[in-house]
Coordinates of C-alpha atoms and ligand atoms in Angstrom, one line a residue:
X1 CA 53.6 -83.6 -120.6
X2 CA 53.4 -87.0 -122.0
X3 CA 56.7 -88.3 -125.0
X4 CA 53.8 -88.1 -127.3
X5 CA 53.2 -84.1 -126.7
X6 CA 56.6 -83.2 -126.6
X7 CA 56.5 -85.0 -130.4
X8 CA 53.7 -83.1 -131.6
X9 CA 55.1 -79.9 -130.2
X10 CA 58.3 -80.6 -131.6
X11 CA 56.2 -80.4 -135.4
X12 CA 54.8 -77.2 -134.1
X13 CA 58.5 -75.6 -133.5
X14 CA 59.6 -77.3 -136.7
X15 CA 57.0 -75.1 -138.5
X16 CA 58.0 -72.1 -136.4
X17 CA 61.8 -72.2 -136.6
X18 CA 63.0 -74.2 -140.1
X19 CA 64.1 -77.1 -141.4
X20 CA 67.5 -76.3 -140.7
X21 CA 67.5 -74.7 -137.6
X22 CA 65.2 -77.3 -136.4
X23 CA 67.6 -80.4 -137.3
X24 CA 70.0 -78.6 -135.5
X25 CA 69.1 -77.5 -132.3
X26 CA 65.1 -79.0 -131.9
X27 CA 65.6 -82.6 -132.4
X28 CA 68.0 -83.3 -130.0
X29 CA 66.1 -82.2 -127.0
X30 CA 64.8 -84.7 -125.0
X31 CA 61.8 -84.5 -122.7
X32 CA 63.4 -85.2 -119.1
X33 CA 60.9 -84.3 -116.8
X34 CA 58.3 -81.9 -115.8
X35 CA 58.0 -80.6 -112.0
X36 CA 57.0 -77.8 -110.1
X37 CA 56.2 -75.4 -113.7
X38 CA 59.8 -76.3 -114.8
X39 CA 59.7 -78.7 -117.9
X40 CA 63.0 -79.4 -118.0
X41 CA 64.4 -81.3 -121.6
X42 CA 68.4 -82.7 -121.8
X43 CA 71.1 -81.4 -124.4
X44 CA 73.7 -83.2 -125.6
X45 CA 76.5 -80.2 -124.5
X46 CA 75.7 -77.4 -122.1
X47 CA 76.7 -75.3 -125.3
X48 CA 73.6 -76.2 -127.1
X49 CA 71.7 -76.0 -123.6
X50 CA 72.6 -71.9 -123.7
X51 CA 72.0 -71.7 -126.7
X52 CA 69.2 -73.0 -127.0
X53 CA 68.1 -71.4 -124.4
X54 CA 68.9 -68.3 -125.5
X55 CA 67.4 -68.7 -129.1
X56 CA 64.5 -70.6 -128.7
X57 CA 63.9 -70.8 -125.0
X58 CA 61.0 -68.5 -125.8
X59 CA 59.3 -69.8 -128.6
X60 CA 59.1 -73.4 -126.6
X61 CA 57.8 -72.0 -123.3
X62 CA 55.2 -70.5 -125.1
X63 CA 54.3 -73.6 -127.5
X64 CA 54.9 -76.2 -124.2
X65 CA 52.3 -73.3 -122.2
X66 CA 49.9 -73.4 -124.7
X67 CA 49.4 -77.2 -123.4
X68 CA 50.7 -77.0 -119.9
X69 CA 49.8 -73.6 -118.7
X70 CA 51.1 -74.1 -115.5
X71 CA 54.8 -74.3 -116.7
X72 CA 56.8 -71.1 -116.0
X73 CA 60.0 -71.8 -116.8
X74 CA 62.2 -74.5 -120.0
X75 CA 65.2 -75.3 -118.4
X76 CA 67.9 -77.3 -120.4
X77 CA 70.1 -79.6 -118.5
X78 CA 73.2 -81.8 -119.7
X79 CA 72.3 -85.4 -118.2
X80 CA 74.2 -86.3 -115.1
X81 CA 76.3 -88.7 -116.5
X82 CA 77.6 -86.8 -119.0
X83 CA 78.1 -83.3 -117.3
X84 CA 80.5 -85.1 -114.9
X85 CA 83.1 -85.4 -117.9
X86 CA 85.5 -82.8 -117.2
X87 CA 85.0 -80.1 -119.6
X88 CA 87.7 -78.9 -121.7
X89 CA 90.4 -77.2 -120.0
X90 CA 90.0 -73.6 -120.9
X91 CA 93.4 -73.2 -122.2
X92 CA 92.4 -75.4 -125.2
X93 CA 89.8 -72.5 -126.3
X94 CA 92.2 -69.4 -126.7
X95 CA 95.0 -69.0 -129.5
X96 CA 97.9 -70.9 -129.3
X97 CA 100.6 -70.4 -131.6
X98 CA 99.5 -72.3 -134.3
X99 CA 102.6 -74.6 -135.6
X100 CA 102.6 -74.7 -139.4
X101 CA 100.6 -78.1 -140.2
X102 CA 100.5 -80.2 -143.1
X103 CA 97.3 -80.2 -145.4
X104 CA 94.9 -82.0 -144.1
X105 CA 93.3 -84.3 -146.3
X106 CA 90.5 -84.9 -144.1
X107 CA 89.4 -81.2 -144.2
X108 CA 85.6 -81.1 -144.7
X109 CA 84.2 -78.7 -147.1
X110 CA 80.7 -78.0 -147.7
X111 CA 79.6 -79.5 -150.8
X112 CA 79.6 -76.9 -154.0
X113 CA 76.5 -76.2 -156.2
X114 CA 77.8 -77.2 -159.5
X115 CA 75.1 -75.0 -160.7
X116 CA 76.7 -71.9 -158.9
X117 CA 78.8 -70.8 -161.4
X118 CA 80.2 -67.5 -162.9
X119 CA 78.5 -68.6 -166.3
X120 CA 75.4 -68.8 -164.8
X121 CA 75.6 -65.7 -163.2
X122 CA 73.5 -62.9 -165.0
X123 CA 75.1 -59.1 -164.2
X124 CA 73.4 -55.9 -163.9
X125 CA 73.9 -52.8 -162.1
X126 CA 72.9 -54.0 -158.6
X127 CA 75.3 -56.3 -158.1
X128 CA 78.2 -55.7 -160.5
X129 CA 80.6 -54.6 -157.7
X130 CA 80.1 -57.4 -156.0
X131 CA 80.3 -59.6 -158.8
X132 CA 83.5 -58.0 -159.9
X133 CA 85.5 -58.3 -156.3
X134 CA 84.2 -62.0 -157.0
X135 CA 86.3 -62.4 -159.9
X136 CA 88.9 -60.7 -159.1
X137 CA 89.8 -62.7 -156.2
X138 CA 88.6 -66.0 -158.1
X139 CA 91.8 -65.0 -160.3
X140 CA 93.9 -66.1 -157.9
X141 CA 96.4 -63.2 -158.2
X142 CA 98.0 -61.8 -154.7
X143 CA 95.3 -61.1 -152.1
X144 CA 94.3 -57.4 -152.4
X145 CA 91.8 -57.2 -150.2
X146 CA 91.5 -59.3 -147.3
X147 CA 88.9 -60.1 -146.5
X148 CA 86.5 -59.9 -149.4
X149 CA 83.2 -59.2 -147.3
X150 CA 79.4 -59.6 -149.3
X151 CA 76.7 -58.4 -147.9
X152 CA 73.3 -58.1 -149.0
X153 CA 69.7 -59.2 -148.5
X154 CA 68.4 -62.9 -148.9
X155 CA 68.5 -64.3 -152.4
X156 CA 70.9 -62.2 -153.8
X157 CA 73.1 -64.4 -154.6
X158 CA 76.1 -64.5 -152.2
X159 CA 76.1 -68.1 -151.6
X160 CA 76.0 -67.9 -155.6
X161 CA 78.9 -65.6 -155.9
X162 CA 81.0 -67.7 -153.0
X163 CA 80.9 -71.1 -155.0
X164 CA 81.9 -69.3 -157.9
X165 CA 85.1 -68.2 -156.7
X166 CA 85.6 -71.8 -154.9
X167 CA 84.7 -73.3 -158.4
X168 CA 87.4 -71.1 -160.4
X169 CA 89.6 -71.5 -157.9
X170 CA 89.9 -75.3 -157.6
X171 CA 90.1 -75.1 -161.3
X172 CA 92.9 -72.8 -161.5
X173 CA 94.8 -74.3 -158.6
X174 CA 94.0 -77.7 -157.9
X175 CA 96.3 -77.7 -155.5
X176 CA 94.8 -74.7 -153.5
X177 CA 93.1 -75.4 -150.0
X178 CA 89.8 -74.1 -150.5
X179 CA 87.5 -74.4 -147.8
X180 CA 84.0 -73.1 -147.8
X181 CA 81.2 -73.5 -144.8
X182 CA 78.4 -71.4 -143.6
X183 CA 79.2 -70.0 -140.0
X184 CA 76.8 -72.3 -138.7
X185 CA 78.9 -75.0 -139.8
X186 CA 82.1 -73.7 -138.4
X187 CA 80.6 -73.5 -135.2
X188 CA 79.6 -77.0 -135.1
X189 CA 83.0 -78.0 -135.7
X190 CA 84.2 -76.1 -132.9
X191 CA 81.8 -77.5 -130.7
X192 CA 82.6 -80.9 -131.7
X193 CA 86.4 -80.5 -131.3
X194 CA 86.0 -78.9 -128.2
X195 CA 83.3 -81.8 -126.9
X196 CA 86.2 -84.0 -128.3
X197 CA 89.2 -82.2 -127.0
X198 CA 89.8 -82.0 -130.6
X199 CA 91.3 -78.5 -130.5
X200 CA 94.3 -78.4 -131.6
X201 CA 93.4 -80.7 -134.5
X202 CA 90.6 -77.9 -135.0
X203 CA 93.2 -74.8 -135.2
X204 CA 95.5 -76.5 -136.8
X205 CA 93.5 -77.5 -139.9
X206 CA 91.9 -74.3 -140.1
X207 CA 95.6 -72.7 -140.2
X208 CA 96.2 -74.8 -143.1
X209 CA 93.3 -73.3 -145.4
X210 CA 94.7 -71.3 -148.5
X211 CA 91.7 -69.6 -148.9
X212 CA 88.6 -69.4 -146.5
X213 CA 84.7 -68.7 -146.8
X214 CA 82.8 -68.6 -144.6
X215 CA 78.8 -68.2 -145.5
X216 CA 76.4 -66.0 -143.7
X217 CA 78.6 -65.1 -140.6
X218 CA 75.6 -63.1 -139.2
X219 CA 74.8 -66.9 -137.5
X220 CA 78.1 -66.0 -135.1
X221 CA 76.3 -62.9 -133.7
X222 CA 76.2 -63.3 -129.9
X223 CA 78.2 -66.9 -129.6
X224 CA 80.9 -66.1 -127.6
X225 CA 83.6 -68.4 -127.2
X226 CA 83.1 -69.2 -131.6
X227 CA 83.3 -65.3 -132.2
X228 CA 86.7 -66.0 -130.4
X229 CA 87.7 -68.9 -132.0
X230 CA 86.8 -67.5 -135.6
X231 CA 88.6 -64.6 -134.2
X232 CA 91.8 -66.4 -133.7
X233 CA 91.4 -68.5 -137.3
X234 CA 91.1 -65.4 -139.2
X235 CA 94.0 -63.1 -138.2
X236 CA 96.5 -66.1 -138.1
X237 CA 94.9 -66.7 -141.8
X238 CA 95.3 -62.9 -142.5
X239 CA 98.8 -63.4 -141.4
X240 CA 99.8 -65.7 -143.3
X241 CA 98.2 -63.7 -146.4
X242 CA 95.6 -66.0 -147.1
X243 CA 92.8 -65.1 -148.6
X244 CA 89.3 -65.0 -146.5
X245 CA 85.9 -64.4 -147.9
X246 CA 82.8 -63.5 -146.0
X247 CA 79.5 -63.1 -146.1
X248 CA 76.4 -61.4 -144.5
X249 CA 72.9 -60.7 -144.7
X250 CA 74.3 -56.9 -143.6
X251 CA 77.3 -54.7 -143.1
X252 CA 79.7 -55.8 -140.4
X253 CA 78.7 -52.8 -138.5
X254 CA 75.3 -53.3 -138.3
X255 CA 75.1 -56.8 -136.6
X256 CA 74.2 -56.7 -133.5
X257 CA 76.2 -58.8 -131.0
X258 CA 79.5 -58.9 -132.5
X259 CA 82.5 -57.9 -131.2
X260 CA 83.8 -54.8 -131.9
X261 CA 87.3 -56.2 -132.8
X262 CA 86.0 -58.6 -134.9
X263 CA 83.4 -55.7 -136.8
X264 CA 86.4 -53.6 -137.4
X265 CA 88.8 -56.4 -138.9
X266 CA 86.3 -57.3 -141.4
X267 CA 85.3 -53.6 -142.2
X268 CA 89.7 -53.8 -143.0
X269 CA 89.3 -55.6 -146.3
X270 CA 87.2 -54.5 -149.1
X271 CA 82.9 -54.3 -148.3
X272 CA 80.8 -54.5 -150.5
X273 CA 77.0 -55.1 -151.0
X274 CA 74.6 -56.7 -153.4
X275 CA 71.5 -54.4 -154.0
X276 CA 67.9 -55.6 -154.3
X277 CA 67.7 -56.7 -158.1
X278 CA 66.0 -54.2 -160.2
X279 CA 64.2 -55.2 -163.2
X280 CA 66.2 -55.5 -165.7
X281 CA 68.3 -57.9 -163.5
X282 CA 65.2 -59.7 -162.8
X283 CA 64.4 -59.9 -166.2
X284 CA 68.1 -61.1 -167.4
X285 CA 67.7 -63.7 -164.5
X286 CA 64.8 -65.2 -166.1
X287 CA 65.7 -65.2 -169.4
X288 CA 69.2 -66.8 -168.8
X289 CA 67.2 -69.7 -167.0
X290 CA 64.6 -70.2 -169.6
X291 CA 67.5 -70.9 -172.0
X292 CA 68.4 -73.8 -169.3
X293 CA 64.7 -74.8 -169.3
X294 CA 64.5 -75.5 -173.2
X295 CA 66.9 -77.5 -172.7
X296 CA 65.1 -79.7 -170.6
X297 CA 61.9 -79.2 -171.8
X298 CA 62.1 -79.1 -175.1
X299 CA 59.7 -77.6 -177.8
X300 CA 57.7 -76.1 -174.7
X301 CA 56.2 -72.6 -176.3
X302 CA 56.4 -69.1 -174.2
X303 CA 54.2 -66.4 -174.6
X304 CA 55.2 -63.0 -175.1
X305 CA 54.9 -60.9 -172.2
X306 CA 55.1 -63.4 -169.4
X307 CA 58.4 -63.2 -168.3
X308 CA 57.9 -59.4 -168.2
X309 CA 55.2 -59.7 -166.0
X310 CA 56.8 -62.3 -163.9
X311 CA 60.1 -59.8 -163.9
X312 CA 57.5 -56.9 -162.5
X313 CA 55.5 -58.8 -160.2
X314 CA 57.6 -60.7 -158.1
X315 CA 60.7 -58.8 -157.0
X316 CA 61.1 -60.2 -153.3
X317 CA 64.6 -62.3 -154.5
X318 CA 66.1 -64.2 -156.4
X319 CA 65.1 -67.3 -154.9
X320 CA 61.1 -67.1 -155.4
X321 CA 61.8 -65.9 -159.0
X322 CA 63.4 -69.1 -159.9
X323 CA 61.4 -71.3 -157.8
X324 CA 58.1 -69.7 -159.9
X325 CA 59.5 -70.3 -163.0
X326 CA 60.5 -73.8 -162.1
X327 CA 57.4 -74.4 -161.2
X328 CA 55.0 -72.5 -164.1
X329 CA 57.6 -75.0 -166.8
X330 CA 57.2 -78.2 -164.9
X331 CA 53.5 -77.6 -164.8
X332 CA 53.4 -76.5 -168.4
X333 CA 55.3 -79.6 -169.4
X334 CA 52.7 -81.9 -167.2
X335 CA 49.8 -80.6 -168.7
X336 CA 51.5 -79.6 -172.2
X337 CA 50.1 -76.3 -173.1
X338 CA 52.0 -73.1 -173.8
X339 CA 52.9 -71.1 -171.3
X340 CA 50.4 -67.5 -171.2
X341 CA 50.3 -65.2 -169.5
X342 CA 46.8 -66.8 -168.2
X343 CA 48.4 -70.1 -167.3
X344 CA 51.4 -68.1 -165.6
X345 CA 48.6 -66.3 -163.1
X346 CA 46.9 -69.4 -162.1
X347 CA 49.8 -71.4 -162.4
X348 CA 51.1 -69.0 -159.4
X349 CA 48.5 -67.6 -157.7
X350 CA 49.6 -68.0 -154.2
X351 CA 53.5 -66.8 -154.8
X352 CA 52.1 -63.2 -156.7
X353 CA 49.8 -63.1 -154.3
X354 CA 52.2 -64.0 -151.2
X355 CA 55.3 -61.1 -152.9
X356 CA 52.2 -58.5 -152.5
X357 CA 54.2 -58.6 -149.3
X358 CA 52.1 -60.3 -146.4
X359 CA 53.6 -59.9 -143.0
X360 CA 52.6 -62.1 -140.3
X361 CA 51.5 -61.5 -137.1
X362 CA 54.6 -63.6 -135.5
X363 CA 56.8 -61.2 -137.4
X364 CA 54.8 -58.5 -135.9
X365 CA 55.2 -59.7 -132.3
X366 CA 58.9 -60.7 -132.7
X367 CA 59.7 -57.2 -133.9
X368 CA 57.7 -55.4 -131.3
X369 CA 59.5 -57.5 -128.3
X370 CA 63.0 -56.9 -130.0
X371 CA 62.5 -53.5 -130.2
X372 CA 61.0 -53.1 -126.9
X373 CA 63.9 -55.0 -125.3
X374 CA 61.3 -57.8 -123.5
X375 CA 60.7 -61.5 -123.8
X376 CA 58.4 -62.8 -126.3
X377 CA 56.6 -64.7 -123.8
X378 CA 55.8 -61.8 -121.7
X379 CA 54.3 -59.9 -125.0
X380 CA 51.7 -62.8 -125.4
X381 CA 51.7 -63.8 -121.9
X382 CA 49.3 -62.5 -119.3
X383 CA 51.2 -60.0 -117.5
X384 CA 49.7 -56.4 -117.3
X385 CA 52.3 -54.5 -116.5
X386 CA 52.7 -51.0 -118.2
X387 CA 56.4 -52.4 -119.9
X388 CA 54.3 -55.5 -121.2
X389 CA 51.3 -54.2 -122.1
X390 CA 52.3 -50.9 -124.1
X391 CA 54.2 -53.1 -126.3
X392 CA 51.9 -55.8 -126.7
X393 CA 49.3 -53.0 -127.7
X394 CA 51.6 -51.6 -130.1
X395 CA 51.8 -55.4 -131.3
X396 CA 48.0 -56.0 -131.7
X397 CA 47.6 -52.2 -133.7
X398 CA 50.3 -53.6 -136.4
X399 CA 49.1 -56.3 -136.8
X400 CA 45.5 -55.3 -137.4
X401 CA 47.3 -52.4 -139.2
X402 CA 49.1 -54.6 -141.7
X403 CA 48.0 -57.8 -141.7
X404 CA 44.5 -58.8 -143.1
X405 CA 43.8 -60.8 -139.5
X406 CA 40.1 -60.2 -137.7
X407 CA 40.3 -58.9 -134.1
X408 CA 39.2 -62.3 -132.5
X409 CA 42.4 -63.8 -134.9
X410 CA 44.7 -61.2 -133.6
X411 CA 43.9 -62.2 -129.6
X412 CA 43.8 -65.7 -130.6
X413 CA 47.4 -65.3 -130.9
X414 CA 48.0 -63.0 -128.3
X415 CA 47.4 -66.0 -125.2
X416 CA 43.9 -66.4 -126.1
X417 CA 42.4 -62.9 -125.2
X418 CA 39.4 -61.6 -126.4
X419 CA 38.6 -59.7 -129.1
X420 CA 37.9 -56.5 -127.2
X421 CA 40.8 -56.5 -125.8
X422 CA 42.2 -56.2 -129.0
X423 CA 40.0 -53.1 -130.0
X424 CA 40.5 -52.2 -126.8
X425 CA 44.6 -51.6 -127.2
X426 CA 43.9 -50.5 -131.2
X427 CA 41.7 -47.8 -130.2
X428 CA 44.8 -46.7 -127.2
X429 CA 47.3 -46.9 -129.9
X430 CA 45.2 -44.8 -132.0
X431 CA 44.7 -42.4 -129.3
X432 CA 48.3 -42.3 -128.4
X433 CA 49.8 -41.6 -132.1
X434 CA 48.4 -38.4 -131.8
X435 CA 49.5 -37.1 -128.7
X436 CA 52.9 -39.0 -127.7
X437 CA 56.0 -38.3 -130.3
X438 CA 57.7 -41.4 -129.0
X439 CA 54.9 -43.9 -129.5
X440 CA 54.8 -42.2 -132.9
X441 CA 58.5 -42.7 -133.9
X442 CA 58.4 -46.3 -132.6
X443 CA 55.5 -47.4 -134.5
X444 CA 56.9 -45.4 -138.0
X445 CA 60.2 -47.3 -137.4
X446 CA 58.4 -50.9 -137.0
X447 CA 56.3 -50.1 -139.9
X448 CA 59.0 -49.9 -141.5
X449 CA 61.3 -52.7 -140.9
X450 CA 58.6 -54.7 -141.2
X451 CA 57.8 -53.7 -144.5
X452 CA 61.6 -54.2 -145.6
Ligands
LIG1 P1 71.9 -65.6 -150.9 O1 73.1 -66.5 -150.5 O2 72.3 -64.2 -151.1 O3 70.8 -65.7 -149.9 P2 71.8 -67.3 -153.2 O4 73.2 -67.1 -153.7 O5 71.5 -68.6 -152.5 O6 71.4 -66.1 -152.3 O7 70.9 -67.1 -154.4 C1 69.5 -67.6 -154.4 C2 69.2 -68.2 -155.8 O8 69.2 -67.2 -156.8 C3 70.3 -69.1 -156.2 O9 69.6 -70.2 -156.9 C4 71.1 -68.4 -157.2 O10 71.6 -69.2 -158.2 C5 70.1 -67.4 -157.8 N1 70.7 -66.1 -158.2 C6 70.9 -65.0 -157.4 N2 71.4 -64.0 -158.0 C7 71.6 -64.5 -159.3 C8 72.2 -63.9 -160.5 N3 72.6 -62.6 -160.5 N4 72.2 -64.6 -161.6 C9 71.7 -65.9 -161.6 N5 71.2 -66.5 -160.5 C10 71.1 -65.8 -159.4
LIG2 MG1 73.3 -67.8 -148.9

């Protein structure tokens, strides 16, 4: 594989994993070498190497197969010179008695959202517990629960809720040390001060924090040596009666690789969860942000009825509710006609037609190997094997099922087989339904996480 592959198929994977997720762990690969069906790429630490590994390891085979088939294997491999640096001494990872340290000035915390507020925060019945733990700790009063734990679905607005209480906080006590930062970015900072032999520095700044968040902890789920680090932070924190907020994309007991300890100490405060909006919520949503829109766009005329319809018709999150209006006002503006309820459906054709909830067939196929326990590679790959081959048939029948894909599409993106093959393993499926209970039950339970 030539530099100038590896750059294109880095776009591909940038596509396939996120911006974010891509900046993080994509870019800093670096093509080494290919030989003997090993393409092997360097990392900066062998902690992103396993990681990477382990996350995306997959996903590259597969896109670096689709121009090399003769690869087998991605290996990741710290460069010589810098894998001969000793590695930090073991000792530095597990708890040490933390010696009370001063503030530290130089604490980084993620950057607020001035626009994540409690003002701007509409409440309705799905998420007025949540909301209401929210204020209560943003009061500032002796820690009641500890920790606060949020959980709910994307766009719900825990991010929203967690730079509220950081807001009111800082407002109230500007003294307080208030740190926010998604797991993700606790774990870089672990990495860094280990790679730095930083660690002490590391524990004792976190020991100092009067009150920590800590964003979407989910991302810690099967990272060892950070579980036990944020392990570590959080019960000396709890110790010292500080208050910790969390949140989650689901209840501590439902995330899969996390350590049992660590589950039950965060099941110890007070849980709670932030239900999919309903439409009133919805509704409310919209309205409070039109009010911010007039401000900004001035004299630009609604039409009855449209935020109604926008309220019904799009009820994935949050997220792609504001992001439509945002978009059916600046257009509006641009072309300076009222908004109807005409303009409002071509305005956002694709997003109505996109929360008629499409799933794709990637979804389909990452599903099916999770829930078959195999590797995504050997689900597209060629192996015929009964534990590859049930699956991938299982695969091909949801996706036909529940996507609006033709049967030459569908093999496409199973490695390139034919189209009878698809109808092939359709028609087995089928069959199968009938007769075995187990094929039954696994395909009712994809259905429905997929459709969740
Ligand atoms: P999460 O962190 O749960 O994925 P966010 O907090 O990032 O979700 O919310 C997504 C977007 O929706 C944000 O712009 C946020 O301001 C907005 N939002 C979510 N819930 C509400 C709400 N109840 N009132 C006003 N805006 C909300
Ligand atoms: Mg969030």
């Amino acid at each position: 594989m030539t530099q100038d592959q590896w750059c294109k198929l880095k776009q591909d994977l940038l596509k396939s994993v996120g911006k974010s997720n891509f900046t993080s762990w994509i870019e800093p690969l670096e093509l080494s070498h290919t030989e003997e069906g090993v393409a092997t790429f360097s990392v900066p630490t062998s902690f992103v190497g396993n990681y990477v590994s382990q996350k995306y390891g997959d996903q590259i085979l597969y896109h670096v197969q689709a121009l090399m088939p003769d690869i087998r294997r991605v290996h990741f491999q710290v460069p010589t010179n810098q894998a001969s640096r000793p590695a930090a001494p073991r000792s530095a990872v597990a708890a040490a008695p933390a010696p009370a340290a001063p503030r530290d000035p130089m604490m980084p915390t993620a950057p607020l959202d001035k626009r994540f507020s409690f003002d701007n925060f509409v409440v309705g019945k799905p998420n007025e517990l949540a909301h209401a733990a929210a204020k209560r700790v943003a009061s500032g009063g002796p820690v009641m629960f500890n920790p606060l734990f949020l959980y709910g679905g994307v766009g719900l607005g825990k991010t929203h809720l967690m730079h509220a209480i950081a807001w009111e906080l800082s407002q109230r006590q500007p003294d307080l040390n208030v740190v926010y930062l998604s797991a993700e970015q606790f774990m870089y900072r672990f990495v860094q001060a280990l790679r730095d032999r930083k660690m002490m520095d590391f524990k004792s700044m976190f020991r100092a924090v009067d009150v920590l968040m800590v964003d979407d902890v989910q991302f810690i789920a099967g990272k060892e040596s950070t579980q036990e680090e944020f392990f570590h932070t959080f019960n000396a924190l709890v110790d010292g009666r500080r208050q910790i907020i969390i949140s989650a994309d689901r209840a501590p007991g439902e995330i899969e690789n996390l350590e049992e300890r660590i589950k039950s100490r965060l099941q110890c405060g007070l849980v709670v969860d932030l239900h999919p909006t309903n439409y009133e919520l919805r509704l409310g949503i919209l309205q409070s942000k039109v009010e911010y829109y007039r401000t900004q766009y001035p004299g630009l005329a609604l039409a009855d009825g449209v935020l109604e319809f926008l309220a019904l018709r799009i009820t994935k999150n949050v997220r792609v509710l504001e992001g439509a209006l945002t978009r059916l006002f600046a257009f509006a503006s641009l072309v300076g006609h009222e908004i109807t309820l005409e303009l409002t459906q071509d305005c956002l054709a694709d997003v109505l037609r996109s929360s008629e909830r499409q799933v794709t067939i990637e979804e389909i196929q990452r599903q099916v190997s999770e829930h078959f326990n195999i590797r995504l590679s050997d689900l597209i790959g060629p192996k015929r094997v009964r534990i590859y081959a049930r699956p991938r048939q299982v695969a091909m029948y949801l996706a036909k099922q529940m996507t609006s894909r033709s049967l030459p599409e569908i093999g496409r993106r199973f490695g390139g087989r034919d189209h009878t093959t698809v109808m092939h393993g359709v028609r087995r499926i089928d069959e199968l339904r009938v007769t075995d209970t187990q094929i039954a039950e696994d395909l009712e339970l994809l259905r429905r996480t997929l459709e969740a």
